[in-house]
Tab-separated table of C-alpha atoms in Angstrom:
chain	number	residue	atom	x	y	z
L	1418	MET	CA	-7.250	22.784	23.310
L	1419	SER	CA	-6.887	25.446	20.644
L	1420	TRP	CA	-3.255	24.356	20.060
L	1421	ILE	CA	-4.421	20.749	19.570
L	1422	ARG	CA	-7.127	21.812	17.100
L	1423	ARG	CA	-4.623	23.854	15.086
L	1424	ASN	CA	-2.119	20.983	14.929
L	1425	LEU	CA	-4.533	18.044	14.848
L	1426	VAL	CA	-3.524	16.979	11.328
L	1427	ILE	CA	0.175	16.974	12.252
L	1428	ILE	CA	-0.477	15.045	15.487
L	1429	VAL	CA	-2.552	12.393	13.707
L	1430	GLY	CA	0.058	12.135	10.959
L	1431	LEU	CA	2.887	11.637	13.447
L	1432	ALA	CA	0.844	9.043	15.354
L	1433	VAL	CA	0.212	7.090	12.147
L	1434	MET	CA	3.912	7.280	11.217
L	1435	VAL	CA	4.930	5.948	14.649
L	1436	TYR	CA	2.374	3.135	14.360
L	1437	VAL	CA	3.659	2.167	10.902
L	1438	LEU	CA	7.390	2.476	11.650
L	1439	LEU	CA	7.428	1.027	15.175
L	1440	PRO	CA	8.020	-2.612	14.038
L	1441	ASN	CA	10.975	-1.485	11.910
L	1442	LEU	CA	12.458	0.443	14.835
L	1443	VAL	CA	12.153	-2.681	17.023
L	1444	VAL	CA	13.965	-4.719	14.353
L	1445	ILE	CA	16.794	-2.151	14.262
L	1446	VAL	CA	17.118	-2.078	18.060
L	1447	TYR	CA	17.203	-5.869	18.337
L	1448	SER	CA	19.843	-6.080	15.591
L	1449	PHE	CA	22.276	-4.789	18.267
L	1450	ASN	CA	21.222	-7.420	20.793
L	1451	LYS	CA	23.262	-10.339	22.075
L	1452	PRO	CA	20.601	-12.852	23.137
L	1453	ALA	CA	21.319	-15.293	25.919
L	1454	GLY	CA	19.481	-18.190	24.236
L	1455	ARG	CA	18.225	-19.148	20.797
L	1456	PHE	CA	15.421	-16.596	20.644
L	1457	ASN	CA	15.999	-12.884	20.110
L	1458	PHE	CA	12.847	-11.766	21.902
L	1459	SER	CA	14.329	-9.878	24.897
L	1460	PHE	CA	17.130	-7.314	24.852
L	1461	THR	CA	19.919	-8.615	27.117
L	1462	GLN	CA	23.167	-6.961	26.013
L	1463	PHE	CA	24.278	-4.406	23.417
L	1464	SER	CA	26.526	-5.914	20.740
L	1465	ILE	CA	27.592	-5.243	17.142
L	1466	ASP	CA	28.712	-8.826	16.513
L	1467	ALA	CA	25.827	-9.516	14.122
L	1468	TRP	CA	26.592	-6.330	12.123
L	1469	THR	CA	30.261	-7.289	11.744
L	1470	ASN	CA	29.344	-10.843	10.657
L	1471	PRO	CA	25.918	-10.773	8.916
L	1472	CYS	CA	26.556	-14.161	7.264
L	1473	GLY	CA	27.449	-15.815	10.573
L	1474	THR	CA	24.426	-18.133	10.485
L	1475	PRO	CA	24.656	-21.012	7.967
L	1476	GLY	CA	22.444	-20.555	4.917
L	1477	ILE	CA	21.243	-17.031	5.633
L	1478	CYS	CA	23.300	-15.278	2.943
L	1479	ASP	CA	22.587	-18.047	0.417
L	1480	SER	CA	18.860	-17.512	0.888
L	1481	LEU	CA	19.319	-13.734	0.725
L	1482	GLY	CA	21.311	-14.044	-2.492
L	1483	LEU	CA	18.630	-16.257	-4.050
L	1484	SER	CA	15.888	-13.778	-3.108
L	1485	LEU	CA	17.893	-10.879	-4.577
L	1486	GLN	CA	18.584	-12.775	-7.823
L	1487	ILE	CA	14.955	-13.765	-8.293
L	1488	GLY	CA	13.733	-10.301	-7.273
L	1489	VAL	CA	16.005	-8.484	-9.745
L	1490	VAL	CA	15.263	-10.777	-12.713
L	1491	ALA	CA	11.520	-10.961	-11.982
L	1492	SER	CA	11.207	-7.177	-11.586
L	1493	LEU	CA	13.181	-6.485	-14.786
L	1494	VAL	CA	11.133	-8.913	-16.892
L	1495	ALA	CA	7.839	-7.798	-15.338
L	1496	THR	CA	8.753	-4.127	-15.863
L	1497	VAL	CA	9.570	-4.580	-19.558
L	1498	LEU	CA	6.498	-6.707	-20.298
L	1499	GLY	CA	4.225	-4.629	-18.052
L	1500	THR	CA	5.313	-1.361	-19.686
L	1501	MET	CA	4.514	-2.691	-23.158
L	1502	VAL	CA	1.104	-3.961	-21.999
L	1503	ALA	CA	0.379	-0.637	-20.261
L	1504	PHE	CA	1.110	1.338	-23.449
L	1505	ALA	CA	-1.028	-1.059	-25.478
L	1506	LEU	CA	-3.970	-0.722	-23.084
L	1507	GLY	CA	-3.538	2.995	-22.503
L	1508	ARG	CA	-2.970	4.159	-26.060
L	1509	HIS	CA	-4.724	1.741	-28.403
L	1510	ARG	CA	-8.261	0.508	-28.976
L	1511	PHE	CA	-8.434	-3.134	-30.064
L	1512	ARG	CA	-10.739	-6.112	-29.869
L	1513	GLY	CA	-10.447	-7.824	-26.491
L	1514	ARG	CA	-9.134	-4.719	-24.701
L	1515	ALA	CA	-11.790	-4.923	-21.958
L	1516	ALA	CA	-11.139	-8.636	-21.444
L	1517	THR	CA	-7.389	-7.982	-21.235
L	1518	ASN	CA	-7.973	-5.291	-18.610
L	1519	LEU	CA	-10.013	-7.771	-16.567
L	1520	LEU	CA	-7.426	-10.537	-16.888
L	1521	ILE	CA	-4.662	-8.162	-15.794
L	1522	PHE	CA	-6.527	-7.428	-12.558
L	1523	LEU	CA	-7.270	-11.074	-11.764
L	1524	PRO	CA	-3.829	-11.944	-10.266
L	1525	MET	CA	-4.147	-8.922	-7.943
L	1526	ALA	CA	-7.566	-10.058	-6.722
L	1527	THR	CA	-6.700	-13.741	-6.441
L	1528	PRO	CA	-5.577	-14.961	-2.986
L	1529	GLU	CA	-1.939	-15.987	-2.975
L	1530	VAL	CA	-2.715	-19.465	-1.690
L	1531	VAL	CA	-4.991	-20.033	-4.697
L	1532	MET	CA	-2.409	-18.734	-7.149
L	1533	GLY	CA	0.402	-20.733	-5.541
L	1534	SER	CA	-1.515	-24.002	-5.540
L	1535	SER	CA	-2.807	-23.502	-9.108
L	1536	LEU	CA	0.709	-22.788	-10.371
L	1537	LEU	CA	1.987	-25.884	-8.596
L	1538	THR	CA	-0.719	-27.954	-10.306
L	1539	LEU	CA	0.193	-26.440	-13.681
L	1540	PHE	CA	3.916	-27.126	-13.265
L	1541	ILE	CA	3.252	-30.719	-12.186
L	1542	ALA	CA	0.938	-31.259	-15.171
L	1543	LEU	CA	3.608	-29.894	-17.538
L	1544	GLY	CA	6.355	-31.928	-15.883
L	1545	VAL	CA	8.367	-28.856	-14.828
L	1546	PRO	CA	10.451	-29.636	-11.726
L	1547	SER	CA	10.110	-27.203	-8.819
L	1548	GLY	CA	13.053	-24.883	-8.213
L	1549	ARG	CA	14.377	-21.488	-9.194
L	1550	THR	CA	12.726	-21.566	-12.619
L	1551	THR	CA	9.234	-22.177	-11.251
L	1552	ILE	CA	9.725	-19.517	-8.557
L	1553	LEU	CA	10.866	-17.012	-11.180
L	1554	ILE	CA	7.920	-17.748	-13.496
L	1555	ALA	CA	5.478	-17.373	-10.593
L	1556	HIS	CA	7.005	-14.090	-9.439
L	1557	ILE	CA	6.955	-12.581	-12.942
L	1558	MET	CA	3.321	-13.619	-13.259
L	1559	PHE	CA	2.012	-11.861	-10.151
L	1560	CYS	CA	4.377	-8.842	-10.428
L	1561	LEU	CA	3.252	-8.154	-13.998
L	1562	SER	CA	-0.215	-6.950	-12.972
L	1563	PHE	CA	1.133	-4.398	-10.486
L	1564	VAL	CA	3.549	-2.980	-13.076
L	1565	VAL	CA	0.804	-2.691	-15.693
L	1566	VAL	CA	-1.522	-0.843	-13.304
L	1567	THR	CA	1.227	1.546	-12.159
L	1568	VAL	CA	2.555	2.400	-15.623
L	1569	LYS	CA	-0.907	2.560	-17.178
L	1570	ALA	CA	-1.951	5.239	-14.673
L	1571	ARG	CA	1.086	7.293	-15.681
L	1572	VAL	CA	0.389	6.804	-19.397
L	1573	ALA	CA	-3.242	7.872	-18.943
L	1574	SER	CA	-2.166	11.098	-17.193
L	1575	LEU	CA	0.124	12.237	-20.029
L	1576	ASP	CA	-0.842	15.411	-21.828
L	1577	PRO	CA	-1.171	14.462	-25.550
L	1578	ARG	CA	-0.429	18.073	-26.542
L	1579	LEU	CA	3.233	17.552	-25.600
L	1580	GLU	CA	3.609	14.793	-28.180
L	1581	GLU	CA	1.643	16.835	-30.708
L	1582	ALA	CA	4.021	19.745	-30.112
L	1583	ALA	CA	7.000	17.450	-30.721
L	1584	ALA	CA	5.405	16.255	-33.967
L	1585	ASP	CA	4.819	19.877	-35.018
L	1586	LEU	CA	8.555	20.432	-34.540
L	1587	TYR	CA	9.217	17.635	-37.063
L	1588	ALA	CA	10.168	14.952	-34.537
L	1589	GLY	CA	9.530	11.421	-35.808
L	1590	PRO	CA	7.518	8.821	-33.833
L	1591	VAL	CA	10.651	7.157	-32.429
L	1592	GLN	CA	12.279	10.489	-31.530
L	1593	THR	CA	9.057	11.700	-29.898
L	1594	PHE	CA	8.817	8.524	-27.854
L	1595	LEU	CA	12.451	8.622	-26.711
L	1596	LYS	CA	12.682	12.384	-26.081
L	1597	VAL	CA	9.175	13.186	-24.790
L	1598	THR	CA	7.011	10.191	-23.899
L	1599	LEU	CA	9.551	7.898	-22.219
L	1600	PRO	CA	11.014	10.569	-19.852
L	1601	LEU	CA	7.496	11.533	-18.774
L	1602	VAL	CA	6.513	7.901	-18.111
L	1603	ALA	CA	9.864	7.011	-16.489
L	1604	PRO	CA	8.727	7.755	-12.880
L	1605	GLY	CA	5.805	5.364	-13.324
L	1606	ILE	CA	8.085	2.691	-14.805
L	1607	ALA	CA	10.560	3.108	-11.938
L	1608	ALA	CA	7.752	2.917	-9.371
L	1609	GLY	CA	6.384	-0.221	-11.010
L	1610	GLY	CA	9.829	-1.833	-11.070
L	1611	LEU	CA	10.507	-1.061	-7.409
L	1612	LEU	CA	7.063	-2.325	-6.439
L	1613	ALA	CA	7.659	-5.546	-8.386
L	1614	PHE	CA	11.025	-6.082	-6.678
L	1615	SER	CA	9.521	-5.490	-3.254
L	1616	LEU	CA	6.641	-7.902	-3.895
L	1617	SER	CA	8.977	-10.550	-5.272
L	1618	PHE	CA	11.544	-10.235	-2.487
L	1619	ASP	CA	9.144	-10.713	0.409
L	1620	ASP	CA	6.731	-13.224	-1.106
L	1621	TYR	CA	6.391	-16.388	0.950
L	1622	ILE	CA	3.134	-18.181	0.126
L	1623	ILE	CA	3.442	-18.523	-3.671
L	1624	THR	CA	7.165	-19.209	-3.369
L	1625	ASN	CA	6.618	-21.949	-0.791
L	1626	PHE	CA	4.250	-23.787	-3.157
L	1627	ASN	CA	6.686	-23.721	-6.075
L	1628	ALA	CA	10.100	-24.080	-4.400
L	1629	SER	CA	12.238	-27.180	-4.087
L	1630	PRO	CA	14.002	-28.175	-0.838
L	1631	SER	CA	17.266	-26.717	-2.201
L	1632	SER	CA	15.765	-23.369	-3.315
L	1633	VAL	CA	15.124	-21.563	-0.044
L	1634	THR	CA	14.434	-17.850	-0.350
L	1635	PHE	CA	14.991	-15.340	2.455
L	1636	PRO	CA	11.309	-15.233	3.622
L	1637	MET	CA	11.279	-19.055	3.719
L	1638	TYR	CA	14.533	-19.008	5.717
L	1639	VAL	CA	13.079	-16.507	8.209
L	1640	TRP	CA	9.929	-18.594	8.658
L	1641	GLY	CA	11.992	-21.744	9.169
L	1642	ALA	CA	14.297	-19.970	11.642
L	1643	ALA	CA	11.305	-18.717	13.635
L	1644	GLN	CA	10.506	-22.321	14.535
L	1645	ARG	CA	13.877	-23.014	16.162
L	1646	GLY	CA	15.294	-19.608	17.139
L	1647	VAL	CA	15.652	-16.343	15.207
L	1648	PRO	CA	19.313	-15.323	14.711
L	1649	VAL	CA	20.222	-11.669	15.167
L	1650	GLN	CA	21.545	-11.585	11.604
L	1651	ILE	CA	17.943	-11.610	10.355
L	1652	ASN	CA	17.376	-8.306	12.186
L	1653	VAL	CA	20.568	-6.926	10.648
L	1654	ILE	CA	19.481	-7.801	7.108
L	1655	GLY	CA	15.980	-6.448	7.776
L	1656	SER	CA	17.466	-3.198	9.077
L	1657	VAL	CA	19.686	-2.829	6.001
L	1658	MET	CA	16.724	-3.428	3.680
L	1659	PHE	CA	14.600	-0.869	5.550
L	1660	LEU	CA	17.338	1.776	5.573
L	1661	GLY	CA	18.039	1.091	1.894
L	1662	ALA	CA	14.366	1.646	1.049
L	1663	LEU	CA	14.415	4.917	3.003
L	1664	ALA	CA	17.519	6.028	1.083
L	1665	ILE	CA	15.840	5.273	-2.261
L	1666	VAL	CA	12.751	7.270	-1.253
L	1667	ALA	CA	14.915	10.184	-0.074
L	1668	ILE	CA	16.911	10.196	-3.320
L	1669	GLY	CA	13.674	10.132	-5.309
L	1670	GLN	CA	12.327	13.091	-3.375
L	1671	VAL	CA	15.527	15.082	-3.903
L	1672	VAL	CA	15.589	14.358	-7.643
L	1673	SER	CA	11.907	15.265	-7.952
L	1674	ALA	CA	12.454	18.547	-6.082
L	1675	GLN	CA	15.409	19.439	-8.309
L	1676	ARG	CA	13.370	18.738	-11.443
L	1677	SER	CA	10.524	20.897	-10.142
L	1678	LYS	CA	12.930	23.778	-9.549
L	1679	ALA	CA	14.427	23.327	-13.024
L	1680	VAL	CA	10.945	23.526	-14.612
């Protein structure tokens, strides 16, 4: 019992990690399956056929490519706009600042089904046909709030004495921003951008309201495939995305550790 009490935090932490990662491990295991029928719900035979031909199912790579395109563009636009809004809210006092803060939080608090249906109504009223453009506008809209909140927290935590020290050393406003402020805020901007890409890539509800029959994203493809039989290639793509996310986190940790040692 004494050993359990001493290591209780580690045991609980490992149990939580197993609980969180177990679905991903199941996806990886079943990516090496060769199902007997249409559904990949029971492991019948080990095979790497799906890994050697991830685009073997019609339409799967087209939907993946569309999700990646929309995710990259939406995250880039939301990151640029969100960073500017975060600096404006975090550094400046102006009329309507409190109202702007409230409006920024509204998309985060609004249920996706409400946002998706309201955007659909807006696009129909404006005569904008559903398709990639409407999906992109919708994704930028709901990703923007998450970027603003992430970057704003980083801006608020900056020590103003660092910028004052740069000014004392005769650095101009632009030079101070580029050499001091931007590198300090960069982790927050990167986190906001990655969060925006993740939210955009896996969104289904808002996308489904604003997509056309020809603009099928990867989550929509997975949902449609679940009705008639999930191909193993979906597990392969899910495994690659999960392992890619782990690699990004590991690289971030290594870079952060190296910077800490350098300081």
